[in-house]
């Protein structure tokens, strides 16, 4: 995540609701209108089922208590507003507690097509549909629980499993390549890029993923493709801390992208 941001957290009232102004609601509405056709065409069935179950408001920014009420019934998860930037320790701890941390602000018009840090469109439209599915919710919780047991030096290794699956995972569905990750569902430009045939596609493999570096401020040059969702869910039952140790012993793969100061 970026080290600084021009965005400030919006604070909920005592009922957990946040006041968004007319322009912020309009940005949400326009993002939904622009993104839905691509989502319906390119996103995988688990995401689309979750989006239908949540039945998110399209005319204004949804409220976390309303989304939490639906998730609570389906999988026992909830959504909690947080500042734009939180540390990995807090992030893993919240996932372990079946709580999804949602940045409370929404992007400005000048960042309509791309924003480096997560905003509430990414959090709610991108992430919460998969949290309606018990298996995906359990996978996220397992990564969180592993994160609460590992040392700080392991955070950047463990988070790659989340990044290349829940955030930017792809899958094969009835012979077609589909997007699964929340970062793709909420990105106007990266969703078509991910399945365009231009980036590298690798088969899903936990150790390979843990060794693959990434940058958050570019379209990914590498995506991992899940052929069978059971392979993803089986990762939640692995000894992930042992996997991190094994990956560290092998070392990182060479990056497929230039250094940030040379990009």
Tab-separated table of C-alpha atoms in Angstrom:
chain	number	residue	atom	x	y	z
A	1	UNK	CA	0.000	0.000	0.000
A	2	UNK	CA	1.221	3.556	-0.524
A	3	UNK	CA	3.086	5.214	2.318
A	4	UNK	CA	0.997	8.390	2.125
A	5	UNK	CA	-2.325	9.480	0.692
A	6	UNK	CA	-4.248	12.655	-0.002
A	7	UNK	CA	-7.415	10.972	1.219
A	8	UNK	CA	-8.755	11.179	4.754
A	9	UNK	CA	-10.912	8.649	6.524
A	10	UNK	CA	-14.594	9.451	6.901
A	11	UNK	CA	-15.876	8.692	10.379
A	12	UNK	CA	-19.101	6.793	11.070
A	13	UNK	CA	-21.737	7.985	13.481
A	14	UNK	CA	-22.716	6.029	16.570
A	15	UNK	CA	-24.805	3.668	14.405
A	16	UNK	CA	-21.901	2.999	12.027
A	17	UNK	CA	-23.250	5.120	9.163
A	18	UNK	CA	-21.153	7.602	7.157
A	19	UNK	CA	-22.391	10.766	5.476
A	20	UNK	CA	-21.398	11.006	1.816
A	21	UNK	CA	-22.138	14.120	-0.192
A	22	UNK	CA	-23.917	14.258	-3.544
A	23	UNK	CA	-20.682	14.209	-5.558
A	24	UNK	CA	-19.389	11.175	-3.686
A	25	UNK	CA	-22.651	9.344	-4.319
A	26	UNK	CA	-22.424	10.358	-7.979
A	27	UNK	CA	-18.905	8.917	-8.248
A	28	UNK	CA	-20.166	5.607	-6.826
A	29	UNK	CA	-23.110	5.598	-9.224
A	30	UNK	CA	-20.931	6.352	-12.251
A	31	UNK	CA	-18.372	3.728	-11.264
A	32	UNK	CA	-21.094	1.082	-11.014
A	33	UNK	CA	-22.584	2.100	-14.369
A	34	UNK	CA	-19.191	1.971	-16.069
A	35	UNK	CA	-17.965	-1.233	-14.450
A	36	UNK	CA	-21.031	-3.481	-14.498
A	37	UNK	CA	-20.939	-4.450	-18.206
A	38	UNK	CA	-17.314	-5.622	-17.965
A	39	UNK	CA	-17.991	-7.359	-14.655
A	40	UNK	CA	-20.914	-9.288	-16.098
A	41	UNK	CA	-18.826	-10.274	-19.100
A	42	UNK	CA	-15.508	-11.121	-17.454
A	43	UNK	CA	-15.980	-11.953	-13.753
A	44	UNK	CA	-16.309	-15.534	-12.516
A	45	UNK	CA	-19.555	-17.035	-11.273
A	46	UNK	CA	-18.682	-16.971	-7.512
A	47	UNK	CA	-18.221	-13.211	-7.657
A	48	UNK	CA	-21.373	-12.671	-9.721
A	49	UNK	CA	-23.452	-14.805	-7.339
A	50	UNK	CA	-22.194	-12.769	-4.410
A	51	UNK	CA	-22.941	-9.492	-6.149
A	52	UNK	CA	-26.502	-10.662	-6.741
A	53	UNK	CA	-26.918	-11.782	-3.129
A	54	UNK	CA	-25.721	-8.443	-1.766
A	55	UNK	CA	-27.911	-6.417	-4.127
A	56	UNK	CA	-25.789	-3.336	-3.492
A	57	UNK	CA	-27.264	0.096	-4.002
A	58	UNK	CA	-26.256	1.559	-7.339
A	59	UNK	CA	-27.402	5.138	-6.711
A	60	UNK	CA	-25.310	5.940	-3.636
A	61	UNK	CA	-22.418	4.627	-1.561
A	62	UNK	CA	-23.611	1.574	0.393
A	63	UNK	CA	-23.333	1.677	4.161
A	64	UNK	CA	-21.204	-0.838	6.039
A	65	UNK	CA	-23.921	-1.778	8.581
A	66	UNK	CA	-26.286	-2.697	5.738
A	67	UNK	CA	-23.665	-4.812	3.987
A	68	UNK	CA	-22.650	-6.377	7.306
A	69	UNK	CA	-26.240	-7.405	7.998
A	70	UNK	CA	-26.336	-9.414	4.768
A	71	UNK	CA	-22.866	-10.910	5.217
A	72	UNK	CA	-23.612	-11.807	8.815
A	73	UNK	CA	-26.568	-13.915	7.750
A	74	UNK	CA	-24.629	-15.638	4.971
A	75	UNK	CA	-21.151	-16.228	6.411
A	76	UNK	CA	-20.856	-14.453	9.769
A	77	UNK	CA	-18.621	-11.703	8.375
A	78	UNK	CA	-18.969	-7.965	8.781
A	79	UNK	CA	-17.445	-4.831	7.261
A	80	UNK	CA	-15.792	-2.197	9.429
A	81	UNK	CA	-14.709	1.263	8.214
A	82	UNK	CA	-10.990	1.970	8.641
A	83	UNK	CA	-8.565	4.739	7.614
A	84	UNK	CA	-7.111	4.628	4.119
A	85	UNK	CA	-3.938	2.963	5.375
A	86	UNK	CA	-3.703	0.195	7.966
A	87	UNK	CA	-0.770	-2.051	8.766
A	88	UNK	CA	-0.539	-5.722	7.856
A	89	UNK	CA	-0.808	-6.722	11.511
A	90	UNK	CA	-4.182	-5.071	11.916
A	91	UNK	CA	-5.313	-6.308	8.511
A	92	UNK	CA	-4.538	-9.942	9.321
A	93	UNK	CA	-6.100	-9.594	12.767
A	94	UNK	CA	-9.358	-8.291	11.339
A	95	UNK	CA	-9.547	-11.073	8.751
A	96	UNK	CA	-8.961	-13.623	11.495
A	97	UNK	CA	-11.941	-12.092	13.334
A	98	UNK	CA	-14.115	-12.354	10.186
A	99	UNK	CA	-14.087	-8.585	9.806
A	100	UNK	CA	-13.273	-6.950	6.507
A	101	UNK	CA	-11.509	-3.564	6.833
A	102	UNK	CA	-13.084	-1.090	4.429
A	103	UNK	CA	-11.445	2.233	3.633
A	104	UNK	CA	-14.232	4.717	4.238
A	105	UNK	CA	-13.530	7.315	1.529
A	106	UNK	CA	-14.429	7.170	-2.153
A	107	UNK	CA	-12.076	8.249	-4.916
A	108	UNK	CA	-12.166	11.680	-6.512
A	109	UNK	CA	-13.130	12.258	-10.123
A	110	UNK	CA	-9.494	12.745	-11.106
A	111	UNK	CA	-8.799	9.179	-9.925
A	112	UNK	CA	-11.928	7.709	-11.489
A	113	UNK	CA	-10.176	5.112	-13.672
A	114	UNK	CA	-7.379	4.213	-11.271
A	115	UNK	CA	-6.561	4.816	-7.635
A	116	UNK	CA	-3.492	3.332	-5.980
A	117	UNK	CA	-4.923	2.905	-2.492
A	118	UNK	CA	-8.161	1.015	-1.852
A	119	UNK	CA	-11.329	3.096	-1.580
A	120	UNK	CA	-14.810	2.043	-0.585
A	121	UNK	CA	-15.730	1.163	-4.163
A	122	UNK	CA	-12.891	-1.341	-4.230
A	123	UNK	CA	-13.762	-2.615	-0.753
A	124	UNK	CA	-17.526	-3.004	-1.126
A	125	UNK	CA	-18.020	-3.602	-4.850
A	126	UNK	CA	-14.769	-5.548	-5.195
A	127	UNK	CA	-14.372	-7.566	-2.005
A	128	UNK	CA	-17.673	-8.221	-0.297
A	129	UNK	CA	-19.291	-10.366	-3.038
A	130	UNK	CA	-16.776	-13.179	-2.444
A	131	UNK	CA	-17.344	-12.907	1.313
A	132	UNK	CA	-20.906	-14.133	0.752
A	133	UNK	CA	-19.446	-17.544	-0.130
A	134	UNK	CA	-18.507	-19.679	2.915
A	135	UNK	CA	-15.476	-21.245	1.210
A	136	UNK	CA	-13.982	-17.934	0.076
A	137	UNK	CA	-14.754	-16.407	3.463
A	138	UNK	CA	-12.962	-19.304	5.189
A	139	UNK	CA	-9.944	-18.850	2.900
A	140	UNK	CA	-9.676	-15.175	3.839
A	141	UNK	CA	-10.025	-16.014	7.515
A	142	UNK	CA	-7.293	-18.678	7.257
A	143	UNK	CA	-4.852	-16.160	5.793
A	144	UNK	CA	-5.737	-13.767	8.593
A	145	UNK	CA	-5.170	-16.420	11.246
A	146	UNK	CA	-1.795	-17.302	9.728
A	147	UNK	CA	-0.908	-13.618	9.751
A	148	UNK	CA	-1.632	-13.333	13.476
A	149	UNK	CA	0.855	-16.145	14.150
A	150	UNK	CA	3.723	-15.031	11.929
A	151	UNK	CA	6.438	-12.481	12.567
A	152	UNK	CA	6.424	-9.051	10.998
A	153	UNK	CA	9.208	-10.068	8.636
A	154	UNK	CA	6.863	-12.690	7.153
A	155	UNK	CA	3.971	-10.317	6.472
A	156	UNK	CA	5.161	-9.340	3.001
A	157	UNK	CA	5.525	-13.008	2.059
A	158	UNK	CA	2.144	-14.159	3.341
A	159	UNK	CA	0.212	-11.265	1.823
A	160	UNK	CA	1.219	-12.415	-1.664
A	161	UNK	CA	-1.142	-15.377	-1.363
A	162	UNK	CA	-4.015	-12.992	-0.707
A	163	UNK	CA	-2.839	-10.593	-3.416
A	164	UNK	CA	-2.654	-13.160	-6.217
A	165	UNK	CA	-5.932	-14.874	-5.331
A	166	UNK	CA	-8.530	-12.740	-3.551
A	167	UNK	CA	-7.203	-9.469	-5.009
A	168	UNK	CA	-6.003	-10.420	-8.495
A	169	UNK	CA	-6.780	-14.090	-9.047
A	170	UNK	CA	-8.035	-15.569	-12.306
A	171	UNK	CA	-9.825	-18.873	-12.851
A	172	UNK	CA	-10.991	-21.140	-15.645
A	173	UNK	CA	-14.706	-21.576	-15.879
A	174	UNK	CA	-16.249	-23.857	-18.500
A	175	UNK	CA	-13.055	-23.538	-20.518
A	176	UNK	CA	-13.020	-19.736	-20.403
A	177	UNK	CA	-10.646	-17.477	-18.531
A	178	UNK	CA	-12.515	-15.405	-15.951
A	179	UNK	CA	-11.483	-12.879	-13.342
A	180	UNK	CA	-12.003	-13.683	-9.688
A	181	UNK	CA	-10.137	-11.067	-7.693
A	182	UNK	CA	-11.619	-7.959	-6.120
A	183	UNK	CA	-8.908	-5.722	-7.527
A	184	UNK	CA	-10.048	-6.737	-10.996
A	185	UNK	CA	-13.771	-6.408	-10.309
A	186	UNK	CA	-13.292	-2.819	-9.163
A	187	UNK	CA	-10.730	-1.704	-11.769
A	188	UNK	CA	-11.965	-0.021	-14.919
A	189	UNK	CA	-8.732	-0.695	-16.800
A	190	UNK	CA	-7.126	-3.764	-15.218
A	191	UNK	CA	-10.051	-6.161	-15.630
A	192	UNK	CA	-9.796	-6.269	-19.443
A	193	UNK	CA	-5.985	-6.202	-19.268
A	194	UNK	CA	-5.803	-9.254	-17.004
A	195	UNK	CA	-7.574	-11.521	-19.489
A	196	UNK	CA	-6.267	-9.893	-22.670
A	197	UNK	CA	-3.513	-12.431	-23.245
A	198	UNK	CA	-0.796	-9.802	-22.805
A	199	UNK	CA	0.266	-10.481	-19.182
A	200	UNK	CA	1.825	-13.777	-18.131
A	201	UNK	CA	-0.563	-16.417	-16.756
A	202	UNK	CA	0.803	-19.052	-14.386
A	203	UNK	CA	-0.947	-22.034	-12.798
A	204	UNK	CA	-1.987	-21.535	-9.184
A	205	UNK	CA	0.681	-22.783	-6.803
A	206	UNK	CA	1.178	-21.585	-3.232
A	207	UNK	CA	4.989	-21.633	-3.138
A	208	UNK	CA	5.295	-20.005	-6.554
A	209	UNK	CA	2.868	-17.278	-5.462
A	210	UNK	CA	4.706	-16.622	-2.195
A	211	UNK	CA	7.913	-16.088	-4.194
A	212	UNK	CA	6.400	-13.681	-6.738
A	213	UNK	CA	6.924	-9.959	-6.035
A	214	UNK	CA	4.355	-7.385	-7.089
A	215	UNK	CA	3.803	-3.660	-7.305
A	216	UNK	CA	0.523	-2.055	-6.324
A	217	UNK	CA	0.755	0.955	-8.634
A	218	UNK	CA	0.775	-0.802	-12.025
A	219	UNK	CA	-1.265	-3.376	-13.875
A	220	UNK	CA	0.075	-6.753	-12.870
A	221	UNK	CA	2.486	-8.375	-15.339
A	222	UNK	CA	1.747	-11.821	-13.830
A	223	UNK	CA	-1.530	-13.438	-12.788
A	224	UNK	CA	-2.160	-16.890	-11.349
A	225	UNK	CA	-4.940	-19.014	-12.822
A	226	UNK	CA	-6.980	-21.389	-10.672
A	227	UNK	CA	-8.184	-24.384	-12.661
A	228	UNK	CA	-10.131	-25.897	-9.790
A	229	UNK	CA	-11.461	-23.883	-6.852
A	230	UNK	CA	-10.753	-26.838	-4.576
A	231	UNK	CA	-7.050	-26.074	-5.083
A	232	UNK	CA	-7.606	-22.579	-3.700
A	233	UNK	CA	-9.684	-23.725	-0.759
A	234	UNK	CA	-7.159	-26.476	0.043
A	235	UNK	CA	-4.575	-23.733	0.573
A	236	UNK	CA	-6.549	-22.635	3.634
A	237	UNK	CA	-5.809	-26.016	5.225
A	238	UNK	CA	-2.069	-25.876	4.580
A	239	UNK	CA	0.573	-24.935	7.123
A	240	UNK	CA	0.999	-21.479	5.608
A	241	UNK	CA	3.767	-20.457	7.985
A	242	UNK	CA	5.767	-23.495	6.895
A	243	UNK	CA	5.041	-22.529	3.295
A	244	UNK	CA	6.359	-19.022	3.953
A	245	UNK	CA	9.524	-20.476	5.464
A	246	UNK	CA	10.024	-22.718	2.443
A	247	UNK	CA	9.434	-19.840	0.034
A	248	UNK	CA	11.919	-17.654	1.921
A	249	UNK	CA	14.551	-20.377	1.704
A	250	UNK	CA	14.123	-20.453	-2.075
A	251	UNK	CA	14.076	-16.672	-2.425
A	252	UNK	CA	12.014	-14.285	-4.510
A	253	UNK	CA	11.611	-14.648	-8.246
A	254	UNK	CA	13.105	-11.872	-10.330
A	255	UNK	CA	10.488	-9.104	-10.725
A	256	UNK	CA	8.653	-8.895	-14.041
A	257	UNK	CA	8.396	-5.110	-13.703
A	258	UNK	CA	10.917	-2.253	-13.559
A	259	UNK	CA	11.836	-0.596	-10.252
A	260	UNK	CA	9.342	2.079	-9.290
A	261	UNK	CA	11.789	4.945	-9.800
A	262	UNK	CA	12.517	3.677	-13.317
A	263	UNK	CA	8.898	3.100	-14.360
